[in-house]
mmCIF file with all atom_site columns, C-alpha atoms in Angstrom:
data_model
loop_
_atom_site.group_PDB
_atom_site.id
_atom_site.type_symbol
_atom_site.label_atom_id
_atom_site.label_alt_id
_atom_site.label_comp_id
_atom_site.label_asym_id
_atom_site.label_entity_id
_atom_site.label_seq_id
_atom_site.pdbx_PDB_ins_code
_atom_site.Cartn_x
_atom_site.Cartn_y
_atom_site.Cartn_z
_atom_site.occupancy
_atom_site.B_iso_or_equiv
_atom_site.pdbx_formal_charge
_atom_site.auth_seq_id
_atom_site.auth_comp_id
_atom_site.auth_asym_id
_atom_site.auth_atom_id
_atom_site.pdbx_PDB_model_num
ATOM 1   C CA . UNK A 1 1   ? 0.000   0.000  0.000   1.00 43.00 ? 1   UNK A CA 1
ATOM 2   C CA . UNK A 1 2   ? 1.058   3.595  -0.480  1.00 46.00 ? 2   UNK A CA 1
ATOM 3   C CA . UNK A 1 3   ? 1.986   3.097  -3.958  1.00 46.00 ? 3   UNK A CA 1
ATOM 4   C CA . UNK A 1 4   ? 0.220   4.573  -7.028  1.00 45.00 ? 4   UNK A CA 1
ATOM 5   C CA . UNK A 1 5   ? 0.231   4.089  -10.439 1.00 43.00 ? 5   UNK A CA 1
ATOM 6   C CA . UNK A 1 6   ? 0.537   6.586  -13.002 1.00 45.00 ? 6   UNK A CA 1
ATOM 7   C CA . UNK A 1 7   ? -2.702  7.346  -14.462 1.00 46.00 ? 7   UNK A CA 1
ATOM 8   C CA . UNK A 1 8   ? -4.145  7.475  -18.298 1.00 44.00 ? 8   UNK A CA 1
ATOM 9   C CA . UNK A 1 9   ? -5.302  10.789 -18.973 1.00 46.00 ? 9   UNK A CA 1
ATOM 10  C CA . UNK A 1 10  ? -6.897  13.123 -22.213 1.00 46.00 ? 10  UNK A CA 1
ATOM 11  C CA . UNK A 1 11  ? -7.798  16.366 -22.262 1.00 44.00 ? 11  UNK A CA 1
ATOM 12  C CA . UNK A 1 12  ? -10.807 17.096 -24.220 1.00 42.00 ? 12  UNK A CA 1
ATOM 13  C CA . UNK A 1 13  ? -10.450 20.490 -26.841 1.00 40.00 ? 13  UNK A CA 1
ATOM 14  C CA . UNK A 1 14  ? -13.871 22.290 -26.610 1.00 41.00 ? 14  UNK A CA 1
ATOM 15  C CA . UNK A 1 15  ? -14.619 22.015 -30.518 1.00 42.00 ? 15  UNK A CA 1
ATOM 16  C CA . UNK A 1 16  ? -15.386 18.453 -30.578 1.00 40.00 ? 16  UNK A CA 1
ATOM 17  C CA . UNK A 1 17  ? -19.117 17.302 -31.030 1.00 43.00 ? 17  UNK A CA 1
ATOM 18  C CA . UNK A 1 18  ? -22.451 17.379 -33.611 1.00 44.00 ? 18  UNK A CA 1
ATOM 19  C CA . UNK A 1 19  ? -23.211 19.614 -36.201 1.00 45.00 ? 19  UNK A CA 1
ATOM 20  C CA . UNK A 1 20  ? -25.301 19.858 -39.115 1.00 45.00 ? 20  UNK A CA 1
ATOM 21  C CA . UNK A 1 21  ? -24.458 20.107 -42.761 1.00 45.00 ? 21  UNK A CA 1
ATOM 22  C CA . UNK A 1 22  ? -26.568 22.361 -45.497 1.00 49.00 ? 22  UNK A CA 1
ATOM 23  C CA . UNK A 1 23  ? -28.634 19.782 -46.473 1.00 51.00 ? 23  UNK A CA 1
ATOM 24  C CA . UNK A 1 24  ? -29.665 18.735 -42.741 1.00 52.00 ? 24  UNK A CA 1
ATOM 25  C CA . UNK A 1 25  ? -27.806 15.855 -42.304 1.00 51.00 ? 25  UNK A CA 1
ATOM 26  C CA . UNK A 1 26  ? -25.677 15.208 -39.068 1.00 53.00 ? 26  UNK A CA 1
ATOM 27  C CA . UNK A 1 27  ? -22.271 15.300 -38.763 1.00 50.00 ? 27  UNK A CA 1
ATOM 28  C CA . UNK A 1 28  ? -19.347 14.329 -36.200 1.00 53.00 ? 28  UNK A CA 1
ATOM 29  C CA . UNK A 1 29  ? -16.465 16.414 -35.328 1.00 52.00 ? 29  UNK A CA 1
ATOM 30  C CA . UNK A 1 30  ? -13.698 14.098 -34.063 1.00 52.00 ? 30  UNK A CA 1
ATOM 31  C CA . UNK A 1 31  ? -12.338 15.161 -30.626 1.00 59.00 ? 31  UNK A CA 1
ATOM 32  C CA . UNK A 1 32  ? -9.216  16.217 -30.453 1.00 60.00 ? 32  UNK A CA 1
ATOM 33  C CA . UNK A 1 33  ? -6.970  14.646 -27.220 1.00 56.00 ? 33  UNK A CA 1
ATOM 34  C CA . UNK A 1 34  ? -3.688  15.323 -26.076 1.00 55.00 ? 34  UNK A CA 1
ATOM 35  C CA . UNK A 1 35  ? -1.938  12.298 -24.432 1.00 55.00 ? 35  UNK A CA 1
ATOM 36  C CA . UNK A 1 36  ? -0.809  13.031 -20.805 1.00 57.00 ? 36  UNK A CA 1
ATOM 37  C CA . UNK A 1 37  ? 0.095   9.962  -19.193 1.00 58.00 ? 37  UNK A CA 1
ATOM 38  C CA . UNK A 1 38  ? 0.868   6.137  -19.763 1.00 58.00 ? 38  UNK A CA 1
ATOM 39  C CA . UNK A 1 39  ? -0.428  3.813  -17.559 1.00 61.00 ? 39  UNK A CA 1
ATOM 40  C CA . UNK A 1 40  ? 2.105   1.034  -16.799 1.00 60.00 ? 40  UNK A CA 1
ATOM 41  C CA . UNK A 1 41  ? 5.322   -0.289 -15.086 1.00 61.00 ? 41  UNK A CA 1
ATOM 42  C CA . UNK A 1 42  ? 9.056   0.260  -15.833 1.00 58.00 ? 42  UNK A CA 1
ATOM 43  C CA . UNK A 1 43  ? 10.453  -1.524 -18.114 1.00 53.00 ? 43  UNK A CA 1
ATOM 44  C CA . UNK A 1 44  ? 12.870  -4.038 -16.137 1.00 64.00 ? 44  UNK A CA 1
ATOM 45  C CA . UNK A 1 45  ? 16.055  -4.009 -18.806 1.00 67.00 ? 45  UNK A CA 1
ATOM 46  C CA . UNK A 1 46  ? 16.068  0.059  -18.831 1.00 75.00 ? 46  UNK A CA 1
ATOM 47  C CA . UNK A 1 47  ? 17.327  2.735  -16.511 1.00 83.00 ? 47  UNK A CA 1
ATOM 48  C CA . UNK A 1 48  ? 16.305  6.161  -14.651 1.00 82.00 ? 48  UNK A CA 1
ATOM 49  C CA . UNK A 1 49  ? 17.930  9.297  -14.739 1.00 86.00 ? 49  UNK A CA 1
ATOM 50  C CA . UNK A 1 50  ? 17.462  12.224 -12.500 1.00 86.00 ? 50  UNK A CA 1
ATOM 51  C CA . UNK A 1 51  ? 17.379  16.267 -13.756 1.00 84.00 ? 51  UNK A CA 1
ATOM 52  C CA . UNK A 1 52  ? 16.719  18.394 -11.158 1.00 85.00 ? 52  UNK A CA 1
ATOM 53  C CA . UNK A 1 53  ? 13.595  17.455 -9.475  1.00 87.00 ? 53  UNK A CA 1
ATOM 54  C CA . UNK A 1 54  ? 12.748  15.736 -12.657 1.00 88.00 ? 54  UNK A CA 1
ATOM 55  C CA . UNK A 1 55  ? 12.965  11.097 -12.599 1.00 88.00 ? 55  UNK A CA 1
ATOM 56  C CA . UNK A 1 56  ? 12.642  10.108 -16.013 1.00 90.00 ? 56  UNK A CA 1
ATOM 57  C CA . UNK A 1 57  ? 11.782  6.408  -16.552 1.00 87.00 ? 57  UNK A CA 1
ATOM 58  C CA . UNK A 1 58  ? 11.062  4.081  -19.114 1.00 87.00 ? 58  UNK A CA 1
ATOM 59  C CA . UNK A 1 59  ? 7.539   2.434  -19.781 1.00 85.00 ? 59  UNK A CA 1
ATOM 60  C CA . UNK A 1 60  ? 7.607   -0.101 -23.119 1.00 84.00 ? 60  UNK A CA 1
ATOM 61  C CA . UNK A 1 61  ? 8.748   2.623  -25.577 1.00 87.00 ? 61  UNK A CA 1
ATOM 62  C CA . UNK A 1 62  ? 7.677   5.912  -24.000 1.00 89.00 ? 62  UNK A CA 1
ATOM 63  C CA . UNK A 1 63  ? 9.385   7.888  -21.321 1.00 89.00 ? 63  UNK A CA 1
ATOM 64  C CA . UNK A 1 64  ? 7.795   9.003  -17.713 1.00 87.00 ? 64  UNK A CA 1
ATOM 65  C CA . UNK A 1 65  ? 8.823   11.952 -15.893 1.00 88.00 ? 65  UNK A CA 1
ATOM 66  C CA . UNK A 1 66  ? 8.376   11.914 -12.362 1.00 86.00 ? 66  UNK A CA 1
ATOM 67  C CA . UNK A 1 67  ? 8.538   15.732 -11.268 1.00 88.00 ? 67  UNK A CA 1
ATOM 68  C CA . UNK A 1 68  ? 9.302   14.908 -7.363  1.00 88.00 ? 68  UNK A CA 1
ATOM 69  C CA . UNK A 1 69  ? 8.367   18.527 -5.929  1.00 90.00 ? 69  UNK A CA 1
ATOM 70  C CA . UNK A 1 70  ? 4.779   18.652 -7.555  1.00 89.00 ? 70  UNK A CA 1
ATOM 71  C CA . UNK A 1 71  ? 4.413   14.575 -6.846  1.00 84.00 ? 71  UNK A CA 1
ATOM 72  C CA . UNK A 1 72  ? 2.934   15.061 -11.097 1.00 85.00 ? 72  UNK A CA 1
ATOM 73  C CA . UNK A 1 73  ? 4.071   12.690 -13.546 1.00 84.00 ? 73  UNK A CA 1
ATOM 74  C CA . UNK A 1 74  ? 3.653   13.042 -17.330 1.00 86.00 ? 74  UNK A CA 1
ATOM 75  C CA . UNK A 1 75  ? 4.657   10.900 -20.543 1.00 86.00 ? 75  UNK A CA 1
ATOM 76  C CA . UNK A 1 76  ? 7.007   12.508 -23.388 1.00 89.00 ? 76  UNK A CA 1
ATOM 77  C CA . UNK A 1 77  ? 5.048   12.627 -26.703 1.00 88.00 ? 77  UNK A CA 1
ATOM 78  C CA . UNK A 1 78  ? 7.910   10.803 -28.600 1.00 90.00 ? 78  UNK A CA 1
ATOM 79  C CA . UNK A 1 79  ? 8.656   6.909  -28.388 1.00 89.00 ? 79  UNK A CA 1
ATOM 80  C CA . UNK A 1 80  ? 10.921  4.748  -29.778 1.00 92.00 ? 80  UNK A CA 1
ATOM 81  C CA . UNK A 1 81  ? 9.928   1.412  -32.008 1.00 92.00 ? 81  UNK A CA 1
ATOM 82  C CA . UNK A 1 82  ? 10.588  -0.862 -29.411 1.00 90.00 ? 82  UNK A CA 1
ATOM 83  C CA . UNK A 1 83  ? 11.082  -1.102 -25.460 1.00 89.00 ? 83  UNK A CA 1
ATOM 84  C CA . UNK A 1 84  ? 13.412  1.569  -24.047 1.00 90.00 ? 84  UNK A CA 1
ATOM 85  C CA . UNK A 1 85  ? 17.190  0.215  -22.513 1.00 91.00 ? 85  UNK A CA 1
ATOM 86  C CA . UNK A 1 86  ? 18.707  3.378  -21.275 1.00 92.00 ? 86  UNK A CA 1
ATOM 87  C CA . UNK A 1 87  ? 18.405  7.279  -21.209 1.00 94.00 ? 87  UNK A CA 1
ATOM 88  C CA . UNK A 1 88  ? 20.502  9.314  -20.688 1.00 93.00 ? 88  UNK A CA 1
ATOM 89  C CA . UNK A 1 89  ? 20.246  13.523 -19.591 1.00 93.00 ? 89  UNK A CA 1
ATOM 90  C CA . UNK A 1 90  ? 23.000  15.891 -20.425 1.00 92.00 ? 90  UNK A CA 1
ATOM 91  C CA . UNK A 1 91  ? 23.947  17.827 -17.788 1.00 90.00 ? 91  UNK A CA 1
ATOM 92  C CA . UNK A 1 92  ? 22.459  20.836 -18.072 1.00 89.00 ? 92  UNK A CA 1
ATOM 93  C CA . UNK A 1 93  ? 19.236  18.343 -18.558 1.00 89.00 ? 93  UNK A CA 1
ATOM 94  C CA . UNK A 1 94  ? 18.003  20.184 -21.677 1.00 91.00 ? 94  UNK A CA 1
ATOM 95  C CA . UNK A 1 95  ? 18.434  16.770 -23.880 1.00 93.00 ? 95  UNK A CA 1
ATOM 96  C CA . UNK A 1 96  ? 17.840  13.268 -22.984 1.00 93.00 ? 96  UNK A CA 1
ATOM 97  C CA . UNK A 1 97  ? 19.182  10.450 -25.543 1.00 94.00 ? 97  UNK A CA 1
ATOM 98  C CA . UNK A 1 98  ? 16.758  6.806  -25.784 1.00 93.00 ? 98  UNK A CA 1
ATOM 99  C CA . UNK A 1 99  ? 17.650  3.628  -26.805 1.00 94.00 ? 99  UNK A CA 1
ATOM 100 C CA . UNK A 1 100 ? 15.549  0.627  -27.362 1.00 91.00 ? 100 UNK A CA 1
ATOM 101 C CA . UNK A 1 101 ? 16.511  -3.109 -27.491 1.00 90.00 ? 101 UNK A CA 1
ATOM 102 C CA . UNK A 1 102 ? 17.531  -3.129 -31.323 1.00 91.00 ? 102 UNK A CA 1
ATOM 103 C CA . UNK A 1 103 ? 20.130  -0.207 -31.171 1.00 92.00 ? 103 UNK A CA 1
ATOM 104 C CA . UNK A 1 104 ? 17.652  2.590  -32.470 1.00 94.00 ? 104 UNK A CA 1
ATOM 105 C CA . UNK A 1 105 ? 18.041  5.953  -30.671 1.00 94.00 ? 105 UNK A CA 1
ATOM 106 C CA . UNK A 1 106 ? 15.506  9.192  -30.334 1.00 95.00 ? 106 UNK A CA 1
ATOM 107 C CA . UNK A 1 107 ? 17.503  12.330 -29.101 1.00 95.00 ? 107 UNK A CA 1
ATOM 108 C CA . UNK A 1 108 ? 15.015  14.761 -27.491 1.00 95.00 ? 108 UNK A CA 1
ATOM 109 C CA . UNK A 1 109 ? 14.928  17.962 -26.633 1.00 95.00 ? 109 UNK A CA 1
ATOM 110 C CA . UNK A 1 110 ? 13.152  17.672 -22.573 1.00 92.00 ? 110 UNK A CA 1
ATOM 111 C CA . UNK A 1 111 ? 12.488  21.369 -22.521 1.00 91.00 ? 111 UNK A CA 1
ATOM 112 C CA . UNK A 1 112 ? 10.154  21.630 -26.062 1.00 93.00 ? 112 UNK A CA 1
ATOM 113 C CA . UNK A 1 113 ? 9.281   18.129 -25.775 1.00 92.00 ? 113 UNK A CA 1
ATOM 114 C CA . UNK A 1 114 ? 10.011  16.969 -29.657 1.00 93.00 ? 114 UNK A CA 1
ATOM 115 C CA . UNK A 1 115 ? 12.456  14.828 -30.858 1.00 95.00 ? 115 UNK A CA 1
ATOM 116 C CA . UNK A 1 116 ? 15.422  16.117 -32.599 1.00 95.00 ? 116 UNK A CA 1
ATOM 117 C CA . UNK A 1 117 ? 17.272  13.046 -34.520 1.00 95.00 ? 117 UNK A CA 1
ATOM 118 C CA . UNK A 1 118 ? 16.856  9.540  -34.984 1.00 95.00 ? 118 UNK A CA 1
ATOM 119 C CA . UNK A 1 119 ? 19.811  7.340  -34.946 1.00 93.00 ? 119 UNK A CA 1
ATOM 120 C CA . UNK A 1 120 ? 20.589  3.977  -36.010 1.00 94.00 ? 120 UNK A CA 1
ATOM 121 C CA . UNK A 1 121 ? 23.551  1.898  -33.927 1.00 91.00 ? 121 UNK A CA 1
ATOM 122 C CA . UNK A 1 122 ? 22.928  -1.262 -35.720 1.00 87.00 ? 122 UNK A CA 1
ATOM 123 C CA . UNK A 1 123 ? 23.640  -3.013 -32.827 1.00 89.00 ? 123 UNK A CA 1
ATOM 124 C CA . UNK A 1 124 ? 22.348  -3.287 -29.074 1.00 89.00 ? 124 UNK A CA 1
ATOM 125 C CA . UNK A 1 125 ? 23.565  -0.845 -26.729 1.00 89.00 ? 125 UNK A CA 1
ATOM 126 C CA . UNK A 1 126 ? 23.879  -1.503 -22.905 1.00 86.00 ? 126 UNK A CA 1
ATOM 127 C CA . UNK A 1 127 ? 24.785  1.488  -21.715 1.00 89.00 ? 127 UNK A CA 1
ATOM 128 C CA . UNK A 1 128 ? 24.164  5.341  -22.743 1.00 89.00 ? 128 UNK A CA 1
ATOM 129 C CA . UNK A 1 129 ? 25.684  8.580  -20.729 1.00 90.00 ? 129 UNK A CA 1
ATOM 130 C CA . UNK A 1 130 ? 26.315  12.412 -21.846 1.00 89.00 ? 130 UNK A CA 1
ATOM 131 C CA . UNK A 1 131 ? 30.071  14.023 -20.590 1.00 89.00 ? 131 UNK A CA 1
ATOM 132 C CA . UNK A 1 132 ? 30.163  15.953 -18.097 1.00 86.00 ? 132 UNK A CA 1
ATOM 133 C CA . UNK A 1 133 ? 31.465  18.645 -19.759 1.00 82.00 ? 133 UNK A CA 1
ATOM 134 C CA . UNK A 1 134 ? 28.302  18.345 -22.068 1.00 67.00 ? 134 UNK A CA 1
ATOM 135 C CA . UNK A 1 135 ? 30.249  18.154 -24.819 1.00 68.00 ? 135 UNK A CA 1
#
């Protein structure tokens, strides 16, 4: 007891719903959802990596961030093709590097949220870290 699971979330824009054509038949506006949060439970070959008050995690192919002061958590937008096996955040935790089981990486920017190149290792990688320097 005392442990929760993240929660699945949408947030609903206002414009979705019913209208009517000219001729007076009915049509459906599709709703339009953002994706907040992944329900689910680290994967068990991956890592975490702390940023500031920021725990990022992997779930299957996504990434969870754990923001520790606001006890939030949220789930990037991006994913990679299969599960996640380490992340690394550079040190001044603007960028965070994924790689999943086959050797494919994302490299993300955490402060806009998008991803910024894909990369191909051809090979699987065990372990992932940015210098210290940042360089």
């Amino acid at each position: 007891s005392g442990h929760s699971l993240p929660r699945t979330e949408a947030r609903r824009r206002p414009e979705s719903g019913v209208g009517r054509c000219a001729r007076g038949t009915q049509t459906r506006t599709m709703a339009h959802y953002r994706f907040n949060n992944l329900l689910g439970a680290p994967y068990r070959g991956g890592n975490l990596c702390m940023s500031g008050n920021h725990l990022l995690t992997s779930v299957g192919n996504r990434v969870m961030e754990v923001d520790l002061q606001m006890s939030s958590s949220q789930t990037l937008p991006c994913e990679n093709l299969t599960e996640i096996r380490c992340i690394a955040v550079s040190p001044s935790g603007s960028h965070m590097i994924s790689f999943d089981t086959d050797g494919r990486a994302l490299l993300v920017n955490l402060r806009k949220r998008v991803v910024l190149h894909h990369m191909n290792f051809k090979g699987k990688v065990s372990h992932c870290e940015f210098s210290p320097c940042g360089r």
